[in-house]
């Protein structure tokens, strides 16, 4: 009797659990249908659509630029050397000194030259006395006139020898050929210098020159005076302005490029000779539709975006092939495929399939759908 009652109670409990399970299943099925199933409030793209950010195609200015790499040079640069082998007796400069044209830099040993000057002066004095004597005698008619003329020639020769001796002495004092800044040097008094040996360097860097190659197809748009913009790795994105000063008269037959020279003002001597310089030559500006770089996907030789299309049942992502142009400032120029004002998916493209329902972050997706917990904050970008 007890066993019979036990089985009846167990059967009743099991039946009750089954009824509860069926009720819960029906309740969850109804909620799913109401929240995002076909024909429900959300419709396609309702509760189950992928949440994306939105960008709007806008008009933006793009600049046509020729971008090349060049090397900075001083407006004038020279290695200070000696024309003879001699010992240095005095160093008259310091490293990094700014000097004027003609400033003495190094004095070489000049004992022979000093002796030569003394000898030449003595010869001039002797020739002067002989000329004075023969001229007086010739004026009195005692000596022939030709003797006085020979003495005058000897005096002129002695004076020329003195000038030559002084010039040789002057060569022992090396001077700056132009104004500029001296570089590092390792010479001191007592150093033996040889012809061609570098004593120091001298650079005029108030204005720097940059020589850079330009393909010959751009020769028609290059002109002396055309503005350029230069950037240097050492200074990040800071731009230095300048102008094209000269275009070479010849084209390299191997590279089919012409060399252009730009001059860039260099206050503070921030640009140093030898620096790599990225040069951008502007050709003009144009206005075109633009999309954020993150919204454009590349596939092979082509590119595409997902345009957000609104319908009666919500928004869907439509794949649109586009033709792209320049990339500038984080935006891609759209040559064809989209118009200004079109709404496209701004991010999360790798999780989207063509025609899939999408929900714009911050709009609840389509018509009345709820934004899932943890969805991204509203991010509506416009390519302006």
GROMACS .gro file of C-alpha atoms in nm:
model
  384
    1UNK     CA    1   0.000   0.000   0.000
    2UNK     CA    2   0.285   0.235   0.094
    3UNK     CA    3   0.473   0.153  -0.229
    4UNK     CA    4   0.162   0.228  -0.434
    5UNK     CA    5   0.120   0.572  -0.275
    6UNK     CA    6   0.491   0.646  -0.328
    7UNK     CA    7   0.471   0.574  -0.699
    8UNK     CA    8   0.158   0.788  -0.735
    9UNK     CA    9   0.329   1.085  -0.565
   10UNK     CA   10   0.641   1.044  -0.782
   11UNK     CA   11   0.431   1.029  -1.097
   12UNK     CA   12   0.243   1.343  -0.997
   13UNK     CA   13   0.567   1.533  -0.931
   14UNK     CA   14   0.715   1.420  -1.264
   15UNK     CA   15   0.398   1.526  -1.447
   16UNK     CA   16   0.409   1.867  -1.282
   17UNK     CA   17   0.773   1.919  -1.385
   18UNK     CA   18   0.691   1.832  -1.743
   19UNK     CA   19   0.402   2.082  -1.747
   20UNK     CA   20   0.629   2.356  -1.608
   21UNK     CA   21   0.893   2.281  -1.873
   22UNK     CA   22   0.638   2.305  -2.154
   23UNK     CA   23   0.506   2.637  -2.020
   24UNK     CA   24   0.855   2.787  -1.993
   25UNK     CA   25   0.942   2.672  -2.345
   26UNK     CA   26   0.633   2.836  -2.489
   27UNK     CA   27   0.703   3.157  -2.297
   28UNK     CA   28   1.064   3.187  -2.425
   29UNK     CA   29   0.953   3.107  -2.780
   30UNK     CA   30   0.696   3.385  -2.770
   31UNK     CA   31   0.948   3.637  -2.638
   32UNK     CA   32   1.200   3.546  -2.912
   33UNK     CA   33   0.935   3.588  -3.180
   34UNK     CA   34   0.821   3.923  -3.042
   35UNK     CA   35   1.177   4.061  -3.002
   36UNK     CA   36   1.346   3.981  -3.333
   37UNK     CA   37   1.183   3.706  -3.537
   38UNK     CA   38   1.042   3.756  -3.881
   39UNK     CA   39   0.742   3.984  -3.870
   40UNK     CA   40   0.811   4.096  -3.514
   41UNK     CA   41   0.868   4.447  -3.389
   42UNK     CA   42   1.235   4.452  -3.479
   43UNK     CA   43   1.193   4.281  -3.813
   44UNK     CA   44   1.512   4.204  -3.999
   45UNK     CA   45   1.799   4.378  -3.829
   46UNK     CA   46   1.602   4.403  -3.505
   47UNK     CA   47   1.730   4.226  -3.196
   48UNK     CA   48   1.984   4.003  -3.373
   49UNK     CA   49   2.143   4.256  -3.618
   50UNK     CA   50   2.518   4.330  -3.594
   51UNK     CA   51   2.584   4.657  -3.411
   52UNK     CA   52   2.803   4.892  -3.622
   53UNK     CA   53   2.914   5.253  -3.624
   54UNK     CA   54   2.801   5.480  -3.902
   55UNK     CA   55   2.997   5.720  -4.124
   56UNK     CA   56   2.852   5.963  -4.374
   57UNK     CA   57   3.023   6.030  -4.708
   58UNK     CA   58   3.120   6.397  -4.724
   59UNK     CA   59   3.306   6.630  -4.957
   60UNK     CA   60   3.672   6.684  -4.874
   61UNK     CA   61   3.963   6.867  -5.035
   62UNK     CA   62   4.247   6.654  -5.169
   63UNK     CA   63   4.584   6.780  -5.286
   64UNK     CA   64   4.771   6.635  -5.582
   65UNK     CA   65   5.132   6.595  -5.464
   66UNK     CA   66   5.458   6.462  -5.600
   67UNK     CA   67   5.636   6.295  -5.307
   68UNK     CA   68   6.008   6.219  -5.334
   69UNK     CA   69   6.312   6.178  -5.109
   70UNK     CA   70   6.613   6.410  -5.113
   71UNK     CA   71   6.921   6.498  -4.908
   72UNK     CA   72   6.985   6.833  -4.740
   73UNK     CA   73   7.296   7.029  -4.834
   74UNK     CA   74   7.425   7.365  -4.721
   75UNK     CA   75   7.381   7.654  -4.960
   76UNK     CA   76   7.761   7.654  -4.970
   77UNK     CA   77   7.977   7.381  -4.819
   78UNK     CA   78   8.353   7.327  -4.829
   79UNK     CA   79   8.625   7.123  -4.664
   80UNK     CA   80   8.902   7.349  -4.531
   81UNK     CA   81   9.233   7.201  -4.650
   82UNK     CA   82   9.597   7.300  -4.700
   83UNK     CA   83   9.770   7.326  -5.038
   84UNK     CA   84  10.108   7.220  -4.895
   85UNK     CA   85  10.251   6.983  -4.636
   86UNK     CA   86  10.334   7.188  -4.329
   87UNK     CA   87  10.307   7.202  -3.950
   88UNK     CA   88  10.028   7.399  -3.785
   89UNK     CA   89  10.160   7.668  -3.553
   90UNK     CA   90   9.828   7.823  -3.441
   91UNK     CA   91   9.461   7.721  -3.449
   92UNK     CA   92   9.250   8.037  -3.451
   93UNK     CA   93   8.898   7.891  -3.431
   94UNK     CA   94   8.677   7.674  -3.209
   95UNK     CA   95   8.452   7.391  -3.319
   96UNK     CA   96   8.105   7.505  -3.416
   97UNK     CA   97   8.207   7.870  -3.442
   98UNK     CA   98   8.019   8.100  -3.679
   99UNK     CA   99   8.271   8.295  -3.886
  100UNK     CA  100   8.267   8.570  -4.148
  101UNK     CA  101   8.430   8.558  -4.489
  102UNK     CA  102   8.807   8.608  -4.458
  103UNK     CA  103   8.833   8.509  -4.091
  104UNK     CA  104   9.177   8.349  -4.018
  105UNK     CA  105   9.138   7.986  -3.917
  106UNK     CA  106   9.481   7.819  -3.911
  107UNK     CA  107   9.839   7.948  -3.935
  108UNK     CA  108  10.105   7.718  -4.080
  109UNK     CA  109  10.478   7.727  -4.011
  110UNK     CA  110  10.633   7.998  -4.234
  111UNK     CA  111  11.000   8.045  -4.141
  112UNK     CA  112  11.122   8.019  -4.499
  113UNK     CA  113  10.854   8.259  -4.619
  114UNK     CA  114  10.944   8.510  -4.348
  115UNK     CA  115  11.310   8.491  -4.453
  116UNK     CA  116  11.206   8.534  -4.816
  117UNK     CA  117  11.021   8.855  -4.729
  118UNK     CA  118  11.326   8.995  -4.550
  119UNK     CA  119  11.545   8.912  -4.850
  120UNK     CA  120  11.298   9.066  -5.095
  121UNK     CA  121  11.277   9.388  -4.892
  122UNK     CA  122  11.654   9.417  -4.891
  123UNK     CA  123  11.661   9.376  -5.270
  124UNK     CA  124  11.395   9.644  -5.307
  125UNK     CA  125  11.596   9.883  -5.093
  126UNK     CA  126  11.914   9.815  -5.293
  127UNK     CA  127  11.730   9.861  -5.624
  128UNK     CA  128  11.576  10.183  -5.498
  129UNK     CA  129  11.917  10.332  -5.409
  130UNK     CA  130  12.064  10.236  -5.747
  131UNK     CA  131  11.770  10.385  -5.931
  132UNK     CA  132  11.793  10.711  -5.738
  133UNK     CA  133  12.168  10.737  -5.810
  134UNK     CA  134  12.147  10.664  -6.183
  135UNK     CA  135  11.846  10.889  -6.225
  136UNK     CA  136  12.035  11.180  -6.070
  137UNK     CA  137  12.338  11.118  -6.291
  138UNK     CA  138  12.119  11.086  -6.600
  139UNK     CA  139  11.941  11.411  -6.518
  140UNK     CA  140  12.284  11.585  -6.498
  141UNK     CA  141  12.391  11.429  -6.825
  142UNK     CA  142  12.681  11.239  -6.666
  143UNK     CA  143  12.531  10.888  -6.710
  144UNK     CA  144  12.342  10.765  -7.011
  145UNK     CA  145  11.963  10.760  -6.986
  146UNK     CA  146  11.951  10.388  -7.058
  147UNK     CA  147  12.136  10.318  -6.733
  148UNK     CA  148  11.864  10.491  -6.534
  149UNK     CA  149  11.601  10.295  -6.722
  150UNK     CA  150  11.774   9.964  -6.641
  151UNK     CA  151  11.785  10.063  -6.275
  152UNK     CA  152  11.412  10.142  -6.284
  153UNK     CA  153  11.341   9.797  -6.432
  154UNK     CA  154  11.547   9.630  -6.159
  155UNK     CA  155  11.350   9.822  -5.894
  156UNK     CA  156  11.018   9.706  -6.040
  157UNK     CA  157  11.145   9.348  -6.048
  158UNK     CA  158  11.253   9.366  -5.683
  159UNK     CA  159  10.913   9.502  -5.581
  160UNK     CA  160  10.740   9.216  -5.768
  161UNK     CA  161  10.961   8.965  -5.586
  162UNK     CA  162  10.858   9.122  -5.254
  163UNK     CA  163  10.491   9.093  -5.348
  164UNK     CA  164  10.538   8.727  -5.438
  165UNK     CA  165  10.715   8.658  -5.109
  166UNK     CA  166  10.434   8.824  -4.914
  167UNK     CA  167  10.178   8.616  -5.108
  168UNK     CA  168  10.362   8.297  -5.020
  169UNK     CA  169  10.358   8.409  -4.657
  170UNK     CA  170   9.987   8.477  -4.684
  171UNK     CA  171   9.925   8.124  -4.805
  172UNK     CA  172  10.047   8.005  -4.467
  173UNK     CA  173   9.738   8.168  -4.310
  174UNK     CA  174   9.424   7.974  -4.407
  175UNK     CA  175   9.107   8.185  -4.404
  176UNK     CA  176   8.733   8.118  -4.430
  177UNK     CA  177   8.625   8.157  -4.796
  178UNK     CA  178   8.269   8.258  -4.699
  179UNK     CA  179   8.051   8.314  -4.393
  180UNK     CA  180   7.918   8.003  -4.225
  181UNK     CA  181   7.946   7.758  -3.937
  182UNK     CA  182   8.257   7.549  -3.874
  183UNK     CA  183   8.230   7.179  -3.801
  184UNK     CA  184   8.429   6.950  -3.575
  185UNK     CA  185   8.808   6.942  -3.602
  186UNK     CA  186   9.085   6.731  -3.452
  187UNK     CA  187   9.387   6.946  -3.543
  188UNK     CA  188   9.600   7.131  -3.288
  189UNK     CA  189   9.921   7.329  -3.294
  190UNK     CA  190  10.199   7.093  -3.410
  191UNK     CA  191   9.976   6.882  -3.636
  192UNK     CA  192  10.126   6.806  -3.976
  193UNK     CA  193   9.873   6.865  -4.253
  194UNK     CA  194   9.904   6.736  -4.608
  195UNK     CA  195   9.745   6.859  -4.932
  196UNK     CA  196   9.381   6.751  -4.936
  197UNK     CA  197   9.375   6.668  -4.565
  198UNK     CA  198   9.061   6.809  -4.401
  199UNK     CA  199   9.130   7.062  -4.127
  200UNK     CA  200   8.762   7.139  -4.064
  201UNK     CA  201   8.437   7.188  -4.254
  202UNK     CA  202   8.251   7.510  -4.329
  203UNK     CA  203   7.878   7.522  -4.414
  204UNK     CA  204   7.647   7.808  -4.494
  205UNK     CA  205   7.319   7.668  -4.359
  206UNK     CA  206   7.105   7.979  -4.319
  207UNK     CA  207   6.933   7.835  -4.624
  208UNK     CA  208   6.961   7.465  -4.709
  209UNK     CA  209   6.938   7.312  -5.052
  210UNK     CA  210   6.767   6.983  -5.126
  211UNK     CA  211   6.832   6.807  -5.456
  212UNK     CA  212   6.570   6.546  -5.541
  213UNK     CA  213   6.477   6.341  -5.850
  214UNK     CA  214   6.142   6.391  -6.020
  215UNK     CA  215   6.008   6.155  -6.292
  216UNK     CA  216   6.021   6.320  -6.632
  217UNK     CA  217   5.643   6.292  -6.677
  218UNK     CA  218   5.604   6.572  -6.418
  219UNK     CA  219   5.843   6.805  -6.598
  220UNK     CA  220   5.553   6.996  -6.751
  221UNK     CA  221   5.416   7.102  -6.411
  222UNK     CA  222   5.747   7.189  -6.242
  223UNK     CA  223   5.848   7.554  -6.238
  224UNK     CA  224   6.113   7.754  -6.057
  225UNK     CA  225   5.936   7.919  -5.764
  226UNK     CA  226   5.687   7.635  -5.711
  227UNK     CA  227   5.626   7.595  -5.333
  228UNK     CA  228   5.728   7.270  -5.167
  229UNK     CA  229   5.666   7.114  -4.826
  230UNK     CA  230   5.941   6.916  -4.654
  231UNK     CA  231   5.934   6.684  -4.354
  232UNK     CA  232   6.224   6.526  -4.166
  233UNK     CA  233   6.213   6.218  -3.943
  234UNK     CA  234   6.393   6.402  -3.663
  235UNK     CA  235   6.104   6.651  -3.633
  236UNK     CA  236   5.807   6.420  -3.686
  237UNK     CA  237   5.519   6.571  -3.883
  238UNK     CA  238   5.650   6.929  -3.859
  239UNK     CA  239   5.656   7.079  -4.208
  240UNK     CA  240   5.921   7.313  -4.347
  241UNK     CA  241   5.826   7.539  -4.636
  242UNK     CA  242   6.045   7.625  -4.932
  243UNK     CA  243   6.050   7.677  -5.306
  244UNK     CA  244   6.204   7.515  -5.611
  245UNK     CA  245   6.505   7.725  -5.706
  246UNK     CA  246   6.632   7.541  -6.012
  247UNK     CA  247   6.553   7.248  -6.239
  248UNK     CA  248   6.843   7.068  -6.406
  249UNK     CA  249   6.883   7.106  -6.781
  250UNK     CA  250   6.936   6.733  -6.837
  251UNK     CA  251   6.735   6.415  -6.772
  252UNK     CA  252   6.908   6.103  -6.646
  253UNK     CA  253   6.892   5.848  -6.926
  254UNK     CA  254   6.891   5.549  -6.689
  255UNK     CA  255   6.631   5.666  -6.434
  256UNK     CA  256   6.431   5.893  -6.668
  257UNK     CA  257   6.423   6.153  -6.392
  258UNK     CA  258   6.523   6.518  -6.374
  259UNK     CA  259   6.693   6.668  -6.069
  260UNK     CA  260   6.521   6.964  -5.903
  261UNK     CA  261   6.679   7.183  -5.636
  262UNK     CA  262   6.471   7.336  -5.361
  263UNK     CA  263   6.582   7.600  -5.111
  264UNK     CA  264   6.441   7.595  -4.758
  265UNK     CA  265   6.496   7.874  -4.502
  266UNK     CA  266   6.670   7.729  -4.197
  267UNK     CA  267   6.645   7.964  -3.898
  268UNK     CA  268   6.812   7.816  -3.594
  269UNK     CA  269   7.011   7.575  -3.810
  270UNK     CA  270   6.769   7.292  -3.731
  271UNK     CA  271   6.819   7.122  -4.067
  272UNK     CA  272   7.168   6.979  -4.093
  273UNK     CA  273   7.352   6.888  -4.414
  274UNK     CA  274   7.314   6.518  -4.490
  275UNK     CA  275   6.965   6.481  -4.342
  276UNK     CA  276   6.711   6.280  -4.541
  277UNK     CA  277   6.426   6.510  -4.645
  278UNK     CA  278   6.083   6.404  -4.771
  279UNK     CA  279   5.971   6.659  -5.028
  280UNK     CA  280   5.611   6.710  -5.138
  281UNK     CA  281   5.543   6.928  -5.442
  282UNK     CA  282   5.183   7.045  -5.471
  283UNK     CA  283   5.016   7.033  -5.811
  284UNK     CA  284   4.672   7.163  -5.715
  285UNK     CA  285   4.358   7.089  -5.508
  286UNK     CA  286   4.026   6.925  -5.584
  287UNK     CA  287   3.711   6.839  -5.389
  288UNK     CA  288   3.576   6.483  -5.396
  289UNK     CA  289   3.362   6.243  -5.186
  290UNK     CA  290   3.564   6.088  -4.905
  291UNK     CA  291   3.528   5.795  -4.667
  292UNK     CA  292   3.722   5.713  -4.348
  293UNK     CA  293   4.010   5.472  -4.408
  294UNK     CA  294   3.860   5.222  -4.159
  295UNK     CA  295   3.542   5.198  -4.366
  296UNK     CA  296   3.716   5.088  -4.687
  297UNK     CA  297   3.816   4.727  -4.741
  298UNK     CA  298   4.058   4.621  -5.014
  299UNK     CA  299   4.028   4.294  -5.204
  300UNK     CA  300   4.277   4.219  -5.478
  301UNK     CA  301   4.297   4.524  -5.703
  302UNK     CA  302   3.960   4.658  -5.594
  303UNK     CA  303   3.795   4.805  -5.286
  304UNK     CA  304   3.448   4.799  -5.134
  305UNK     CA  305   3.239   4.943  -4.853
  306UNK     CA  306   2.913   4.843  -4.686
  307UNK     CA  307   2.638   5.095  -4.746
  308UNK     CA  308   2.363   5.107  -4.484
  309UNK     CA  309   2.029   5.069  -4.659
  310UNK     CA  310   1.706   5.134  -4.470
  311UNK     CA  311   1.396   4.927  -4.535
  312UNK     CA  312   1.053   4.863  -4.390
  313UNK     CA  313   1.195   4.589  -4.169
  314UNK     CA  314   1.517   4.763  -4.061
  315UNK     CA  315   1.865   4.838  -4.195
  316UNK     CA  316   2.086   4.605  -4.396
  317UNK     CA  317   2.448   4.623  -4.513
  318UNK     CA  318   2.488   4.632  -4.889
  319UNK     CA  319   2.831   4.568  -5.036
  320UNK     CA  320   2.928   4.841  -5.285
  321UNK     CA  321   3.236   4.829  -5.506
  322UNK     CA  322   3.417   5.165  -5.512
  323UNK     CA  323   3.705   5.318  -5.706
  324UNK     CA  324   3.951   5.487  -5.472
  325UNK     CA  325   4.198   5.769  -5.527
  326UNK     CA  326   4.430   5.952  -5.289
  327UNK     CA  327   4.459   5.884  -4.917
  328UNK     CA  328   4.510   6.194  -4.708
  329UNK     CA  329   4.450   6.280  -4.343
  330UNK     CA  330   4.282   5.948  -4.262
  331UNK     CA  331   4.031   5.970  -4.548
  332UNK     CA  332   4.013   5.790  -4.882
  333UNK     CA  333   3.905   5.968  -5.197
  334UNK     CA  334   3.606   5.797  -5.361
  335UNK     CA  335   3.616   5.835  -5.738
  336UNK     CA  336   3.304   5.629  -5.811
  337UNK     CA  337   3.048   5.405  -5.638
  338UNK     CA  338   2.927   5.644  -5.368
  339UNK     CA  339   2.780   5.992  -5.344
  340UNK     CA  340   2.801   6.263  -5.084
  341UNK     CA  341   2.550   6.188  -4.807
  342UNK     CA  342   2.556   5.809  -4.839
  343UNK     CA  343   2.563   5.624  -4.505
  344UNK     CA  344   2.821   5.348  -4.472
  345UNK     CA  345   2.945   5.111  -4.204
  346UNK     CA  346   3.236   5.280  -4.028
  347UNK     CA  347   3.385   4.984  -3.840
  348UNK     CA  348   3.345   4.613  -3.780
  349UNK     CA  349   3.340   4.524  -4.149
  350UNK     CA  350   3.507   4.187  -4.099
  351UNK     CA  351   3.200   4.053  -3.916
  352UNK     CA  352   2.944   4.161  -4.175
  353UNK     CA  353   2.801   3.963  -4.465
  354UNK     CA  354   2.638   4.129  -4.769
  355UNK     CA  355   2.269   4.184  -4.705
  356UNK     CA  356   2.300   4.110  -4.333
  357UNK     CA  357   2.084   4.307  -4.087
  358UNK     CA  358   2.276   4.576  -3.897
  359UNK     CA  359   2.200   4.809  -3.611
  360UNK     CA  360   2.357   5.157  -3.595
  361UNK     CA  361   2.504   5.212  -3.251
  362UNK     CA  362   2.291   5.454  -3.053
  363UNK     CA  363   1.981   5.414  -3.271
  364UNK     CA  364   1.851   5.083  -3.144
  365UNK     CA  365   1.880   4.940  -3.496
  366UNK     CA  366   1.619   4.970  -3.762
  367UNK     CA  367   1.281   5.043  -3.602
  368UNK     CA  368   1.260   5.012  -3.228
  369UNK     CA  369   1.512   4.732  -3.165
  370UNK     CA  370   1.696   4.742  -2.831
  371UNK     CA  371   2.070   4.802  -2.815
  372UNK     CA  372   2.241   4.494  -2.666
  373UNK     CA  373   2.421   4.531  -2.338
  374UNK     CA  374   2.781   4.633  -2.387
  375UNK     CA  375   2.722   4.780  -2.734
  376UNK     CA  376   2.953   5.054  -2.847
  377UNK     CA  377   2.867   5.414  -2.771
  378UNK     CA  378   2.721   5.620  -3.055
  379UNK     CA  379   2.990   5.699  -3.311
  380UNK     CA  380   2.866   5.885  -3.614
  381UNK     CA  381   3.156   6.011  -3.823
  382UNK     CA  382   3.131   6.239  -4.120
  383UNK     CA  383   3.402   6.278  -4.379
  384UNK     CA  384   3.399   6.652  -4.383
   0.00000   0.00000   0.00000
